[in-house]
mmCIF file of C-alpha atoms in Angstrom:
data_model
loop_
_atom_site.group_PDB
_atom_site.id
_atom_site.type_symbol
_atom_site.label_atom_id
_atom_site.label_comp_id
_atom_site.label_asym_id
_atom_site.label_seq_id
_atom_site.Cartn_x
_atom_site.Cartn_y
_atom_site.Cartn_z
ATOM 1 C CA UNK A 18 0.000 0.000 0.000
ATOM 2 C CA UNK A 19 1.279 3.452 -0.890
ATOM 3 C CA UNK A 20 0.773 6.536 1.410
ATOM 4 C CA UNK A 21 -2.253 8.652 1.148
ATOM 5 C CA UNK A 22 -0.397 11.382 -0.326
ATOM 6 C CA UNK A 23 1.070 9.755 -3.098
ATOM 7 C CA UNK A 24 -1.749 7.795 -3.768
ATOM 8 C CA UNK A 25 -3.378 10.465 -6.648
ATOM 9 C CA UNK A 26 -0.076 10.098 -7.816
ATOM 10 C CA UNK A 27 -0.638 6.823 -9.263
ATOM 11 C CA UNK A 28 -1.784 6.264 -12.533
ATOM 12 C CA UNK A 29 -5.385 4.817 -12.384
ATOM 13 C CA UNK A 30 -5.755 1.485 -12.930
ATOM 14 C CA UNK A 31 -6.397 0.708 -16.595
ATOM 15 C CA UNK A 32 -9.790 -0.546 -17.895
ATOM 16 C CA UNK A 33 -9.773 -3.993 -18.495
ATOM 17 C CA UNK A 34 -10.026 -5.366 -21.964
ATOM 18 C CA UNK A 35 -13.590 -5.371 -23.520
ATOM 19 C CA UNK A 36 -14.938 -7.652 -26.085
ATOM 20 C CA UNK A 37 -17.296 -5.087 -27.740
ATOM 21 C CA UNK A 38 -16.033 -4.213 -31.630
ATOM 22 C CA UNK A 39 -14.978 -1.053 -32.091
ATOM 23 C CA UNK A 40 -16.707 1.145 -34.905
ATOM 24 C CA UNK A 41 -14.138 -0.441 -37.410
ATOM 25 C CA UNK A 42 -14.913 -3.852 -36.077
ATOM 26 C CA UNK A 43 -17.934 -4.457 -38.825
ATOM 27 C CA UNK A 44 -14.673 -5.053 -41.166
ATOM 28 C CA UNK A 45 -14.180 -7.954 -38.759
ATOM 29 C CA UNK A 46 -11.008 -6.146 -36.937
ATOM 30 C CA UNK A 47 -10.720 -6.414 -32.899
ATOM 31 C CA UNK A 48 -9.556 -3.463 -31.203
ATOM 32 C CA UNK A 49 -5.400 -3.938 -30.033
ATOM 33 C CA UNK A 50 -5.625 -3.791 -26.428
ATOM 34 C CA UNK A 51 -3.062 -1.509 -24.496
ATOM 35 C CA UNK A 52 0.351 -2.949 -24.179
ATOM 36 C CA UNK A 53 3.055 -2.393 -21.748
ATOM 37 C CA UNK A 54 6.517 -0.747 -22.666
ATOM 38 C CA UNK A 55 8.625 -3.007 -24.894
ATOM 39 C CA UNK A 56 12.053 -4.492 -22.501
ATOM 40 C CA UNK A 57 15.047 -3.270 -24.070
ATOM 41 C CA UNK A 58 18.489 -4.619 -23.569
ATOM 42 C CA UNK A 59 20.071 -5.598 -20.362
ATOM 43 C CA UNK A 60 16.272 -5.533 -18.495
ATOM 44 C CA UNK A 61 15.597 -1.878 -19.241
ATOM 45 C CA UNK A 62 11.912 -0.673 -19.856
ATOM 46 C CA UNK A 63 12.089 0.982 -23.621
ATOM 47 C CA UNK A 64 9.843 4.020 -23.316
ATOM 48 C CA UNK A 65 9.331 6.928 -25.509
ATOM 49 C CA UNK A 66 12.570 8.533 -24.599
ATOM 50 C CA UNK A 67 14.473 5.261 -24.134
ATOM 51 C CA UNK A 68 16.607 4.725 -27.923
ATOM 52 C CA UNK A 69 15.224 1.820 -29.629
ATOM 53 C CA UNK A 70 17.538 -1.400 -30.596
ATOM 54 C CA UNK A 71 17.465 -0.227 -34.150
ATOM 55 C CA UNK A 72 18.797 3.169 -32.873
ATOM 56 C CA UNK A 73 21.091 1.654 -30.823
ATOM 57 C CA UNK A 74 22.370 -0.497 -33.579
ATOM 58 C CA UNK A 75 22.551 2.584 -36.101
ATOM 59 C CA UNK A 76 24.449 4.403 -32.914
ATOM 60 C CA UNK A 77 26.665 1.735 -32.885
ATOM 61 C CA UNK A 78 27.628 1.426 -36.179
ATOM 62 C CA UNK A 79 28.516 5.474 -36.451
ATOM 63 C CA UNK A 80 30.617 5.678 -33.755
ATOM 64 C CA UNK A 81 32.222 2.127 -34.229
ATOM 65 C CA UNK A 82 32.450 1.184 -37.593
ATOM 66 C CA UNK A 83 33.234 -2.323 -38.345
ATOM 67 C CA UNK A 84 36.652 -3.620 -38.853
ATOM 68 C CA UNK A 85 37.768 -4.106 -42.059
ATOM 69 C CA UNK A 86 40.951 -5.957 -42.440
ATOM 70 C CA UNK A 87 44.320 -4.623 -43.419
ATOM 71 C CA UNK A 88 45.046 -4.739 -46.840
ATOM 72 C CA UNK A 89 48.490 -6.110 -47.438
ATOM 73 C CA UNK A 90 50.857 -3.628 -48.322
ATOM 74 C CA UNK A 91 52.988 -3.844 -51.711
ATOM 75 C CA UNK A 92 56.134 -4.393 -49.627
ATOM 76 C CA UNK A 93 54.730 -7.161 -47.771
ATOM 77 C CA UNK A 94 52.743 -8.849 -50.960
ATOM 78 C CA UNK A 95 55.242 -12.167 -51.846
ATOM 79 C CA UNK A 96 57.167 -11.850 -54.857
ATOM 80 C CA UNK A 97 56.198 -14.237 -57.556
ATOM 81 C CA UNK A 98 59.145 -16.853 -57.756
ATOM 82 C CA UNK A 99 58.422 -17.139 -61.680
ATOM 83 C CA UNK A 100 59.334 -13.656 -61.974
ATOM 84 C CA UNK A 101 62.676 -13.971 -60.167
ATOM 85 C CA UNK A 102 63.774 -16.722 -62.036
ATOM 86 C CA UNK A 103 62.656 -14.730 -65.257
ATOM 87 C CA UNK A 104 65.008 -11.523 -64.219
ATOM 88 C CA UNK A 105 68.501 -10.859 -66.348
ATOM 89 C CA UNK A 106 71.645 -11.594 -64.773
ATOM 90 C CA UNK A 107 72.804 -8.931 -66.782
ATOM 91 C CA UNK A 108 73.006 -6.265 -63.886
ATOM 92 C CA UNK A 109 74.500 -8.689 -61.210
ATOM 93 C CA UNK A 110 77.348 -9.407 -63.661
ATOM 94 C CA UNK A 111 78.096 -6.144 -64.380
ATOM 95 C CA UNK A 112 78.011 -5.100 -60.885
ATOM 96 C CA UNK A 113 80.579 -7.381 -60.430
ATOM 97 C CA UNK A 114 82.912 -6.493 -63.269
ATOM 98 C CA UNK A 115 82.729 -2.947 -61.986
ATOM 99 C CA UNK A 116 83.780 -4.152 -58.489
ATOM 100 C CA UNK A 117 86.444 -5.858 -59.321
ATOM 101 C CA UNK A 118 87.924 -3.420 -61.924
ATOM 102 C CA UNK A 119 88.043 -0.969 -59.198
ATOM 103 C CA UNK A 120 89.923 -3.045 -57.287
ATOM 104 C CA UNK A 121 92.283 -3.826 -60.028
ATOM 105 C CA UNK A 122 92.569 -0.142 -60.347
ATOM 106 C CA UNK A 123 93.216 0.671 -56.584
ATOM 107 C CA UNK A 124 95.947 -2.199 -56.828
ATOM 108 C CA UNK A 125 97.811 -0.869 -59.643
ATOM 109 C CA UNK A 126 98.382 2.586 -57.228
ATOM 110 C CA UNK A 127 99.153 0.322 -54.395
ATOM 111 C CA UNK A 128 102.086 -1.408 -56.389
ATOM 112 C CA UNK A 129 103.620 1.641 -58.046
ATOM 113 C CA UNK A 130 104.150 2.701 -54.709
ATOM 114 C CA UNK A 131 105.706 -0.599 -53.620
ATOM 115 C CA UNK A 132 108.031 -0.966 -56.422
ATOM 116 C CA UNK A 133 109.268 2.947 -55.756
ATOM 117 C CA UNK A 134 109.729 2.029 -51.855
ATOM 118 C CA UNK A 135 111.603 -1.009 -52.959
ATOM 119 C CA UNK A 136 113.975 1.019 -54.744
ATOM 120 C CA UNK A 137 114.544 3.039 -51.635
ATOM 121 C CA UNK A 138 115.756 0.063 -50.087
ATOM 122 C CA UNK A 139 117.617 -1.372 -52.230
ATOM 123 C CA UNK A 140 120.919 1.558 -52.242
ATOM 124 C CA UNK A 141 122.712 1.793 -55.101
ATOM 125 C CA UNK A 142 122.715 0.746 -58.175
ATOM 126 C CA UNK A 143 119.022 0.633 -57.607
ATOM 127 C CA UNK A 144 118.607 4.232 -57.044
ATOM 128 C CA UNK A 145 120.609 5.753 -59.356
ATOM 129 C CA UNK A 146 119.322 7.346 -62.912
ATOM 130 C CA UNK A 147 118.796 5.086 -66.328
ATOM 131 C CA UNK A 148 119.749 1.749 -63.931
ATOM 132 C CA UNK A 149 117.805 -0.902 -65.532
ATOM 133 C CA UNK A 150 118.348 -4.385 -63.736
ATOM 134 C CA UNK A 151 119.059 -7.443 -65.421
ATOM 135 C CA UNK A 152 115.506 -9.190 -66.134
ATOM 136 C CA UNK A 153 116.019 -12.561 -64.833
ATOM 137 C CA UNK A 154 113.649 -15.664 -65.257
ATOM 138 C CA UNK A 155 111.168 -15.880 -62.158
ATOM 139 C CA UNK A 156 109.688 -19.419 -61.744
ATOM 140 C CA UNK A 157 106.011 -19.435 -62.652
ATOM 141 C CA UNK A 158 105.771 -16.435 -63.867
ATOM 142 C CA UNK A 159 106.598 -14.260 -67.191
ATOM 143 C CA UNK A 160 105.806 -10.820 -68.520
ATOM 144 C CA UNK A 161 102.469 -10.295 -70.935
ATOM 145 C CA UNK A 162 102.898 -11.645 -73.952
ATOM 146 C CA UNK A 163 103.444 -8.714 -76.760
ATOM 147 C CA UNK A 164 100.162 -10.543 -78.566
ATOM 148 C CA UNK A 165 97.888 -9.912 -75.022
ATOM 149 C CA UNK A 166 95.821 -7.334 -75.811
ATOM 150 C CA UNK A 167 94.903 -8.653 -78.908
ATOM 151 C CA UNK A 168 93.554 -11.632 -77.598
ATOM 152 C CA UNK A 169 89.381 -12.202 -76.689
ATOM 153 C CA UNK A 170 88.755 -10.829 -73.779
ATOM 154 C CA UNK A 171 87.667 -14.087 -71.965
ATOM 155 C CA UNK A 172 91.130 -15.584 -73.002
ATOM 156 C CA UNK A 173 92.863 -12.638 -71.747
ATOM 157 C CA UNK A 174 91.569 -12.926 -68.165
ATOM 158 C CA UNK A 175 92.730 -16.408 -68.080
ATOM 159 C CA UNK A 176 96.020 -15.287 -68.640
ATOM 160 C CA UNK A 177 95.734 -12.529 -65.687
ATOM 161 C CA UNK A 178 94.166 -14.963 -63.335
ATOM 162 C CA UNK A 179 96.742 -17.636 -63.722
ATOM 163 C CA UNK A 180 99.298 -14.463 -63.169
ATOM 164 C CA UNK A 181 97.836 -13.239 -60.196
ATOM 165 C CA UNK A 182 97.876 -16.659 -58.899
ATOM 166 C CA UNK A 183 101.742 -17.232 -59.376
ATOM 167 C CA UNK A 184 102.228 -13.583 -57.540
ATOM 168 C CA UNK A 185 101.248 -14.231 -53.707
ATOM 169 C CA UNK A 186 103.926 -17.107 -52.789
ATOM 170 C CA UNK A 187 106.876 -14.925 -55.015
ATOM 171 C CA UNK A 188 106.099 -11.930 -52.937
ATOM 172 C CA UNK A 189 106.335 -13.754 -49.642
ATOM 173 C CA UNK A 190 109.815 -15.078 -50.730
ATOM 174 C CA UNK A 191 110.519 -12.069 -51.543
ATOM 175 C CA UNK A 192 108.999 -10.171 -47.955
ATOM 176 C CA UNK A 193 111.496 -13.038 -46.415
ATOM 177 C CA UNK A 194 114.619 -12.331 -48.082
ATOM 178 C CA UNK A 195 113.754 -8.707 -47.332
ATOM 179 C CA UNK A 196 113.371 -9.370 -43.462
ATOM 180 C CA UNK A 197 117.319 -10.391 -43.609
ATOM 181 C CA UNK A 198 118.157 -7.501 -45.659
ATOM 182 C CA UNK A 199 116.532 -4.903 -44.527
ATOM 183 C CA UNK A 200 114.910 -5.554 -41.208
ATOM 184 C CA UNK A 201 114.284 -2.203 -39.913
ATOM 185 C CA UNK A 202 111.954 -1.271 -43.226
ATOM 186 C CA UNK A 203 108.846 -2.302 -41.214
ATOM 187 C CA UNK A 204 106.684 -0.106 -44.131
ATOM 188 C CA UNK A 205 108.063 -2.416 -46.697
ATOM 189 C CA UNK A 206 107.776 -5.373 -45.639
ATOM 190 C CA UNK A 207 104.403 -4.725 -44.556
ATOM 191 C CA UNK A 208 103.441 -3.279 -48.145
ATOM 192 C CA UNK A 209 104.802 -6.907 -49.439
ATOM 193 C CA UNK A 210 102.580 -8.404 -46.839
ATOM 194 C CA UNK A 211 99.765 -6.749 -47.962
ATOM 195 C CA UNK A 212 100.137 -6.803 -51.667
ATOM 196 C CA UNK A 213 100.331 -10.948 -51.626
ATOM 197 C CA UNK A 214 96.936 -10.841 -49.486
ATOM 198 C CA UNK A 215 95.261 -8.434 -52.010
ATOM 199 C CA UNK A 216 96.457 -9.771 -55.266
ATOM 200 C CA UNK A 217 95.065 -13.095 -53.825
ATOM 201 C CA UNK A 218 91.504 -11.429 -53.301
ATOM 202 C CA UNK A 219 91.909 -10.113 -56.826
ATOM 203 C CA UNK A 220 92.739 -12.858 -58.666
ATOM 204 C CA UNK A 221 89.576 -14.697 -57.083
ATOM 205 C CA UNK A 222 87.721 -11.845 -57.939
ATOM 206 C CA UNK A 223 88.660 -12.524 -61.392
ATOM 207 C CA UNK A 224 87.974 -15.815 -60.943
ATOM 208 C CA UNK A 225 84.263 -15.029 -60.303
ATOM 209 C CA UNK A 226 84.249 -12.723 -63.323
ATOM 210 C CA UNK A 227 85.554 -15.739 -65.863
ATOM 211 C CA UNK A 228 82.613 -18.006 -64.076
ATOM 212 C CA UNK A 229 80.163 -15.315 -64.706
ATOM 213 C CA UNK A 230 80.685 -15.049 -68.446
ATOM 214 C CA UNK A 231 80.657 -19.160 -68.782
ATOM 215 C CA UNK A 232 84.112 -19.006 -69.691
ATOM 216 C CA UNK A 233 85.860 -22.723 -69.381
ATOM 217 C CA UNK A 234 88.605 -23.311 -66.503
ATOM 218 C CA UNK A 235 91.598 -24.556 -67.608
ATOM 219 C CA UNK A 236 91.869 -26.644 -64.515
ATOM 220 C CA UNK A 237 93.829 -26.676 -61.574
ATOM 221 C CA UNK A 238 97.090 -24.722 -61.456
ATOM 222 C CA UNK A 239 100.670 -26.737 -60.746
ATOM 223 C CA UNK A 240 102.030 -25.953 -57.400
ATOM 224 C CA UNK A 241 104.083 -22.851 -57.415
ATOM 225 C CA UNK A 242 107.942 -23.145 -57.348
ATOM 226 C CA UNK A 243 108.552 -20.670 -54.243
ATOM 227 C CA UNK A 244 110.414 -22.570 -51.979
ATOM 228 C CA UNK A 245 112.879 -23.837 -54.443
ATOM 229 C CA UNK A 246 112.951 -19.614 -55.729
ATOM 230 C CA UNK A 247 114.012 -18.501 -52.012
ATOM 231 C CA UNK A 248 116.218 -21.471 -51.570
ATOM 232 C CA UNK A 249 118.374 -20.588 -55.223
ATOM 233 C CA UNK A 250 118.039 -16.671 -54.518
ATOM 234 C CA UNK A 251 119.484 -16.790 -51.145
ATOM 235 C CA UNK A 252 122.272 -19.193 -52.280
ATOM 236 C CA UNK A 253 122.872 -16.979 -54.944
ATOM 237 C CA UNK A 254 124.143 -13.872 -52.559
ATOM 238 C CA UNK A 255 122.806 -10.600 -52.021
ATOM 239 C CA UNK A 256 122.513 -8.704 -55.502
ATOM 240 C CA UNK A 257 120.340 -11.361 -56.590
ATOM 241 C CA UNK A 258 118.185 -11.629 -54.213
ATOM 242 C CA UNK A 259 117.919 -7.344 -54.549
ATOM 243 C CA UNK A 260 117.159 -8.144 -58.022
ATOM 244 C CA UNK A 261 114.529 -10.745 -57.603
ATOM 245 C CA UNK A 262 112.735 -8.442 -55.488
ATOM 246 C CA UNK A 263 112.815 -5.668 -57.770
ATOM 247 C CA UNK A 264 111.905 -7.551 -60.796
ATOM 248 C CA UNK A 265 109.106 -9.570 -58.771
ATOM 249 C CA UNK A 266 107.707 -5.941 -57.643
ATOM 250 C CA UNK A 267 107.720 -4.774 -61.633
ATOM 251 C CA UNK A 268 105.825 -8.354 -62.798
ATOM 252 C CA UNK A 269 103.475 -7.072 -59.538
ATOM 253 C CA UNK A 270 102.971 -3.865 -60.941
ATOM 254 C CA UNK A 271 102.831 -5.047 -65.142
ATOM 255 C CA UNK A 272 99.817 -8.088 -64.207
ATOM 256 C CA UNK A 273 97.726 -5.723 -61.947
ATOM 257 C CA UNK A 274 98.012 -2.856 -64.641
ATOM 258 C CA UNK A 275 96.836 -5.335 -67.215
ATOM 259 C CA UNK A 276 94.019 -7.105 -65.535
ATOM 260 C CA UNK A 277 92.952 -3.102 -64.754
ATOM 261 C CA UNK A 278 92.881 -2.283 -68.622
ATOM 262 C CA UNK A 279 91.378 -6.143 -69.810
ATOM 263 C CA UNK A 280 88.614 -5.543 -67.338
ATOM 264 C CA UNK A 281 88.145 -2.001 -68.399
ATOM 265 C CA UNK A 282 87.023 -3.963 -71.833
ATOM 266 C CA UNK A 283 83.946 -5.168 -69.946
ATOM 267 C CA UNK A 284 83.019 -2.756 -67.460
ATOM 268 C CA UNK A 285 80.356 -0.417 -68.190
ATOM 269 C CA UNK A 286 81.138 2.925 -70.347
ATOM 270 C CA UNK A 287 84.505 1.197 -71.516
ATOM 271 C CA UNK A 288 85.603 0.539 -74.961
ATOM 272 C CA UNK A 289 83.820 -1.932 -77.492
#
């Protein structure tokens, strides 16, 4: 029971339902009888001010659109393997002709300026004007044939790779003898040091250039003769062992210089 005073408060009591027609009811329609507010979500009564589901729904979808998902970006969209195995070598190869040219062409600075601290080294005759050393016979190793640069270009870098080959275990006999010469030239005989190290990285280099173009190896290379070079020079007494270095130091200088202008032939920009 409610108190008195809230009592006309109250809404009356509704009618209850009656079973007469209603005017329209001679077209055989009942009257809808009075129904109570509609439960929205959660329980709550849904009254005139209360947002219907559809509103809410409509609400929902403004301020929260649904999630659409992330395209995939180019970057991240997998290459087709078909169309790497379809690209040209061509770049890759030239890339690496380019490379090793400018090594080649760093190397040939790096053994001028070995063969002029040699000199320095060496006293005299060595540094006096218009001497010209004797050019003796090194094991494994000869000057460029007069007929090189006339050669295909392929056959020519054969000849500079088997070169560069012979080089590294010549200038360590040589970097030996030196040590007993002239063991205080610490510059020197770290420039001969370096020079065997480096012509090794460019004839492999080269190497990789001949196996690019499909060029055919001419198999593997007979031991070099080093040992039985220092054991002869240092038998042979000082002067020739000054003379092996020098002329050891010019064949240096003469391959590098050459496999510089044969790979200039294929590197892009050079000469046809």
């Amino acid at each position: 029971s409610c108190p008195a005073q809230l009592r006309p408060l109250l809404p009356s009591p509704s009618p209850p339902p009656s079973n007469k027609l209603s005017p329209k009811s001679s077209r055989g329609r009942r009257s809808e009888p009075e129904t109570s507010p509609p439960i929205g979500p959660q329980g709550c009564l849904q009254g005139p001010d209360t947002p219907s589901l559809r509103s809410l729904s409509t609400l929902q979808t403004t301020c929260c659109p649904p999630q659409v998902p992330f395209a995939t970006r180019p970057s991240e969209q997998r290459e087709d393997p078909q169309a790497d195995s379809s690209a040209s070598p061509l770049p890759h190869l030239e890339a690496k002709i380019q490379q090793t040219h400018s090594l080649a062409r760093l190397l040939t600075k790096y053994a001028e300026q070995l063969l002029q601290e040699y000199v320095q080294h060496q006293g005299d005759p060595f540094g006096l004007p218009g001497f010209s050393p004797p050019r003796l016979p090194v094991a494994d190793l000869s000057d460029p044939a007069p007929g090189h640069a006339g050669l295909p270009v392929p056959e020519r870098l054969r000849l500079d790779a088997a070169a560069l080959a012979a080089l590294p275990p010549l200038l360590d006999v040589v970097r030996r003898l030196q040590g007993e010469l002239n063991p205080r030239a610490l510059r020197l005989l770290r420039r001969l040091e370096d020079a065997a190290r480096q012509v090794r990285a460019l004839g492999a280099a080269v190497e990789a250039v001949l196996a690019a173009l499909g060029a055919e190896s001419r198999g593997p290379r007979p031991e070099p003769a080093a040992a039985a070079v220092a054991a002869s020079t240092a038998s042979a007494g000082v002067f020739p062992a000054k003379v092996l270095g020098f002329r050891v130091c010019g064949l240096y200088l003469e391959w590098v210089s050459r496999t510089e202008a044969d790979l200039g032939q294929l590197a892009p920009g050079g000469p046809a």
